[in-house]
Structure formats: structure tokens, C-alpha cells
PDB file of C-alpha atoms in Angstrom:
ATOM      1  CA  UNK A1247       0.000   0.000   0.000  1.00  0.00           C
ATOM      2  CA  UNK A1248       1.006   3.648  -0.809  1.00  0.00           C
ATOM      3  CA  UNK A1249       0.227   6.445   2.004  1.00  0.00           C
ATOM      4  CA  UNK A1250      -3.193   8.112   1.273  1.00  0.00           C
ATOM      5  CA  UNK A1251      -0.975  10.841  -1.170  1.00  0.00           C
ATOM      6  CA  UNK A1252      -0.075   8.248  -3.816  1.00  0.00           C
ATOM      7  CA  UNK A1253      -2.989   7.077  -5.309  1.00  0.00           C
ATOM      8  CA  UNK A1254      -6.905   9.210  -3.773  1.00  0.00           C
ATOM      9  CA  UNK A1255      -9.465   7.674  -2.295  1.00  0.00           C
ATOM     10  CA  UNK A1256     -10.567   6.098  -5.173  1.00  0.00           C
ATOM     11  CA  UNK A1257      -7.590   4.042  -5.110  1.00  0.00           C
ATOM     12  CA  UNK A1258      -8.229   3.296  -1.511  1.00  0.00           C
ATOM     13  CA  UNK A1259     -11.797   2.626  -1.948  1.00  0.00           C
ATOM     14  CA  UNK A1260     -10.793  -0.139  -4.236  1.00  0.00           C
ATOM     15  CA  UNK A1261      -7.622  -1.650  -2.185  1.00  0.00           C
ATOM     16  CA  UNK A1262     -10.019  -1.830   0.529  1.00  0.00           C
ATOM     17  CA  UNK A1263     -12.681  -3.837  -1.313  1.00  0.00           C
ATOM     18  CA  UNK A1264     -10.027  -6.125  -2.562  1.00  0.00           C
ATOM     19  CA  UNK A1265      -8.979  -6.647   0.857  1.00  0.00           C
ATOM     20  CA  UNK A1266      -5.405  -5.134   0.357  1.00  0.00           C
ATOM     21  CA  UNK A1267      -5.636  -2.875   3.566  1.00  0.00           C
ATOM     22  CA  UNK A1268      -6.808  -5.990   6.009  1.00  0.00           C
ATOM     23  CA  UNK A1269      -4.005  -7.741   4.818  1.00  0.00           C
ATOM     24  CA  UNK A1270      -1.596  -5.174   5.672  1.00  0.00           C
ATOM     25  CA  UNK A1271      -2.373  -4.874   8.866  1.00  0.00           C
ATOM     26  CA  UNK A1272      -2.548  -8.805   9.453  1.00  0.00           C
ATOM     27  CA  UNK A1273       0.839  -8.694   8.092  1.00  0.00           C
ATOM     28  CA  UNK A1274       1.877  -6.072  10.783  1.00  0.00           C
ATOM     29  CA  UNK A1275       0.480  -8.088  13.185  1.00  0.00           C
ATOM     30  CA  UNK A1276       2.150 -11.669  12.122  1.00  0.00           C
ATOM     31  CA  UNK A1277       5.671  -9.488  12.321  1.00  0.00           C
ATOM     32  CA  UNK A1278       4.748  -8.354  16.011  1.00  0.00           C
ATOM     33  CA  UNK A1279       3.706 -11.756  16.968  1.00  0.00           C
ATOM     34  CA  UNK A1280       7.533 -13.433  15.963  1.00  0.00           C
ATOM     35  CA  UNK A1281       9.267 -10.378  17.690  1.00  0.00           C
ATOM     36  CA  UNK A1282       7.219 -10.465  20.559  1.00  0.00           C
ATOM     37  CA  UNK A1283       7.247 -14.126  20.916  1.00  0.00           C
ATOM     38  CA  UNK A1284      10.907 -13.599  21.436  1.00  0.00           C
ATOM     39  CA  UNK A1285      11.227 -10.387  23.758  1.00  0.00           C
ATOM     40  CA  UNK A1286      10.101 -10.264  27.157  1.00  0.00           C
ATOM     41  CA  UNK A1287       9.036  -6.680  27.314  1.00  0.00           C
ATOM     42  CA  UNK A1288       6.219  -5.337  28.302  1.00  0.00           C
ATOM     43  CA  UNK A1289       5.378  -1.971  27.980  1.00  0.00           C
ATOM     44  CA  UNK A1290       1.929  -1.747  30.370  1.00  0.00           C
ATOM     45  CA  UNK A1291      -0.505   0.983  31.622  1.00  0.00           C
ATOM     46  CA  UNK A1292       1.759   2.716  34.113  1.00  0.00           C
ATOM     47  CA  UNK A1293       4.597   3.222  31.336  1.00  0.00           C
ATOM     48  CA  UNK A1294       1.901   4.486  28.563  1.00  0.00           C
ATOM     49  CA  UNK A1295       1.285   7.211  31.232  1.00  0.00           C
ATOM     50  CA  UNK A1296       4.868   8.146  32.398  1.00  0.00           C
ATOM     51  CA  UNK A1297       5.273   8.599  28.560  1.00  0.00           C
ATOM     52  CA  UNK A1298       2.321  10.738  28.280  1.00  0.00           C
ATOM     53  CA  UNK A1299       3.457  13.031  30.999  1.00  0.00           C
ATOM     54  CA  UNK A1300       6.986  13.124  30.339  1.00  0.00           C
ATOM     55  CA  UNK A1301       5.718  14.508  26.618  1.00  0.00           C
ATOM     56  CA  UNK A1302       3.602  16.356  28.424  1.00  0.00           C
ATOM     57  CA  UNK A1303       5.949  18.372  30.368  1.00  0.00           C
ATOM     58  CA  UNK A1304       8.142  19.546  27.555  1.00  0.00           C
ATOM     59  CA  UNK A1305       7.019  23.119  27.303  1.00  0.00           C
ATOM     60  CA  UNK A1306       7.969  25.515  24.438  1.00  0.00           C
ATOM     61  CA  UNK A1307       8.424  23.100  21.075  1.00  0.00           C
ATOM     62  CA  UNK A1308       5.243  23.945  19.704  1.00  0.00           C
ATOM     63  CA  UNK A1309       5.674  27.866  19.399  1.00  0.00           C
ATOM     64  CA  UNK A1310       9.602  27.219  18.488  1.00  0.00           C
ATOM     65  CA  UNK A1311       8.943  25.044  15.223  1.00  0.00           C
ATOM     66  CA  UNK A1312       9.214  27.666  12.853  1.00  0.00           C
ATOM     67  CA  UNK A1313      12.733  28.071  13.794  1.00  0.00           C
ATOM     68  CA  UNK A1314      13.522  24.763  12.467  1.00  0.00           C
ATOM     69  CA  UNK A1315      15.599  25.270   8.441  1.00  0.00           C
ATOM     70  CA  UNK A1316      15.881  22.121   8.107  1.00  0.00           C
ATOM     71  CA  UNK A1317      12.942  20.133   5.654  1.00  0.00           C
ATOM     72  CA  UNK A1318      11.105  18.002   8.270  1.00  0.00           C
ATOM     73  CA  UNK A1319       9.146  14.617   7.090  1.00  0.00           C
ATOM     74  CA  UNK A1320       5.968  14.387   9.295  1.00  0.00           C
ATOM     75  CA  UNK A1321       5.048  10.801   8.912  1.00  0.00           C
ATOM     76  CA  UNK A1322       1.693   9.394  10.617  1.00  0.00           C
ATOM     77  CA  UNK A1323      -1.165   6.694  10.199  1.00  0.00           C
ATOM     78  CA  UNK A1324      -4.498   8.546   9.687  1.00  0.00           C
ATOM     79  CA  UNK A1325      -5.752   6.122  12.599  1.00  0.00           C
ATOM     80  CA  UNK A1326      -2.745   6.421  15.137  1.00  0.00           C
ATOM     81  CA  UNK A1327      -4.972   7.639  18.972  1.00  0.00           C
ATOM     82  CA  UNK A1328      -1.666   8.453  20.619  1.00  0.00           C
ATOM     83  CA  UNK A1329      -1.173  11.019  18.283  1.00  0.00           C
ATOM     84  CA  UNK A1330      -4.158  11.938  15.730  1.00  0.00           C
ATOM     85  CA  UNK A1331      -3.217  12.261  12.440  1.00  0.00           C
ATOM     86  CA  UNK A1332      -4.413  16.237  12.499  1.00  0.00           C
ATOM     87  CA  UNK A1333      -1.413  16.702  15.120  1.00  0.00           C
ATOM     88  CA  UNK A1334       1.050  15.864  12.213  1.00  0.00           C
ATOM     89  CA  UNK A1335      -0.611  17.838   9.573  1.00  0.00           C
ATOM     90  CA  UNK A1336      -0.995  20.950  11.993  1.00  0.00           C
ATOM     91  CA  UNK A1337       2.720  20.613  13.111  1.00  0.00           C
ATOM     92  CA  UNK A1338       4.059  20.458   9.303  1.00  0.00           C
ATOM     93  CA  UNK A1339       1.954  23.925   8.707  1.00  0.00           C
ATOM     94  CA  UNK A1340       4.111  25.504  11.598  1.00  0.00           C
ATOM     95  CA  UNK A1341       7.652  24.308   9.894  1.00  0.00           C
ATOM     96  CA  UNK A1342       8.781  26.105   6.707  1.00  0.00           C
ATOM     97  CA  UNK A1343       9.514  22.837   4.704  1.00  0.00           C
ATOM     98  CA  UNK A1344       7.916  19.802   5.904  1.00  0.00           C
ATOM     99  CA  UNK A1345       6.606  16.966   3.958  1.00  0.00           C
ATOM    100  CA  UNK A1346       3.395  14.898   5.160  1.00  0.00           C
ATOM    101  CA  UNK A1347       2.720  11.251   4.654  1.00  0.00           C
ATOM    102  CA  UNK A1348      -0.098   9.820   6.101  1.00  0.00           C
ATOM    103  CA  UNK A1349      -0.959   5.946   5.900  1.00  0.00           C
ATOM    104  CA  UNK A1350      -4.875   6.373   5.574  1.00  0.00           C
ATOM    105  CA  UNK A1351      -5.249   2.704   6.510  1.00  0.00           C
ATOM    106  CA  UNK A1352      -2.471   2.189   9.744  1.00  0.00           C
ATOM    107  CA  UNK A1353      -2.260   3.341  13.665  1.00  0.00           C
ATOM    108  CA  UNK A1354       0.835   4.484  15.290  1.00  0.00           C
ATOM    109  CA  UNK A1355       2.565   1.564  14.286  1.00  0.00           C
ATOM    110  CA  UNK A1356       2.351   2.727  10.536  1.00  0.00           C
ATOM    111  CA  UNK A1357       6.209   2.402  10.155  1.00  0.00           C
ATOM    112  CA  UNK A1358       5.516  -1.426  11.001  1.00  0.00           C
ATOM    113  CA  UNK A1359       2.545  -1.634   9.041  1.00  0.00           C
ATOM    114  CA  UNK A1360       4.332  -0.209   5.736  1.00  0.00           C
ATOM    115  CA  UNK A1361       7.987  -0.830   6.410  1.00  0.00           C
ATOM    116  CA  UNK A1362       9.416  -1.004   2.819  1.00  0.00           C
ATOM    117  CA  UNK A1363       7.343   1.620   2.024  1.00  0.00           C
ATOM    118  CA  UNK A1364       8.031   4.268   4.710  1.00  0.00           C
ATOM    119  CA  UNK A1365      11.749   3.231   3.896  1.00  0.00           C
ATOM    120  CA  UNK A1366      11.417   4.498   0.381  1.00  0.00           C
ATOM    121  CA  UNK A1367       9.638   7.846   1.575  1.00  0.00           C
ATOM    122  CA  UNK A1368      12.572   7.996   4.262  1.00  0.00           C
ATOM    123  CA  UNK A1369      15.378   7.573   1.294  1.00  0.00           C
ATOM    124  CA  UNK A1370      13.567   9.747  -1.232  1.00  0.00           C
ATOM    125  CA  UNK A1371      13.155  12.716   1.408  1.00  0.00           C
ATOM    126  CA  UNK A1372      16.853  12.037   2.787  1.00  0.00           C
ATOM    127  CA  UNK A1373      18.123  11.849  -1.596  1.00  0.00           C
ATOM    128  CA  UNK A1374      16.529  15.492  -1.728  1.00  0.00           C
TER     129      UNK A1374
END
């Protein structure tokens, strides 16, 4: 699959009929299951919220972003609830040159969900 960008909803409609976006994210999930059948960590409720609030009490990044010359790539899934989607896009209209890809069908684990994908957007934006 292609972040929402590539190909319009039209294409998306259609992937999503044929099934294409299901089995991108069962193929996300089969790659979680081997690595997680072989690690033992555990990330649980109480780290989820000392992440939260140590994010949370960084003060002054947002107002400072449009200090930043150097191109920024904002990459998100469209679904991601730890940060929505809307966060990216508003945070690449504060930075002078920042590129936004969104994976319309993928959560916050969209660089999982679309590795060899996001890998090209990552070289292509880095090749600029």
C-alpha cells in the first residue's frame, strides 16, 4: 500500500474492497507476533502514562517550530490515537519545509505496518 498521497481515495476505496488494507495490517500483526514471541518486554498501563506526561511536560516546542531550516518529514497513520493524524498535519503547517505522509489505513505503528514503504519515503526525502 502507498500512504493516502499516492494514489486518492478512489484508489483506496478499491484496495479496501479487494482486501489489500486488512491484509496489511494482518501482516503487521504476524511481524509483532515473531518479535514479541521472542522479547520479554512489556510496555503496560503505568509506562503508557509516564510517557504521556513526560511529553507532556516539555514546554515551548510547539511555538519554536518555525525556527527549524531544516525540511522536516511528518510521517503518521491517519488512525494512530496516541497522536491523531491532524497533530502531524498541523505541526508540518508551523515548519517552513515539511513533507506529510499519512498511511490512511495504519495506527501508530504505521512504520511497522508499511515498512518497505516508509523506507522508500525515508530515502527519497533524505536523496533530496
Amino acid at each position: 500500500m502507498r500512504p493516502f498521497g499516492h494514489h486518492g481515495l478512489g484508489a483506496l476505496q478499491e484496495a479496501d474492497e479487494a482486501g489489500d488494507l486488512d491484509r496489511a495490517g494482518l501482516a503487521s500483526l504476524r511481524r509483532l507476533d515473531r518479535r514479541l514471541g521472542k522479547s520479554v518486554a512489556v510496555v503496560g498501563p503505568e509506562a503508557v502514562r509516564g510517557r504521556v506526561a513526560d511529553i507532556s511536560g516539555f514546554g515551548g516546542y510547539w511555538d519554536r517550530q518555525a525556527e527549524l531550516t531544516l525540511p522536516v518529514l511528518a510521517a503518521n497513520g491517519a488512525r494512530d490515537v496516541m497522536i491523531h493524524a491532524y497533530a502531524t498535519y498541523a505541526m508540518s503547517q508551523r515548519l517552513p519545509d515539511a513533507k506529510v505522509v499519512l498511511y490512511s489505513d495504519a495506527g501508530h505503528g504505521f512504520l511497522f505496518q508499511h515498512a518497505e514503504d516508509f523506507a522508500l519515503e525515508v530515502n527519497t526525502f533524505l536523496d533530496r
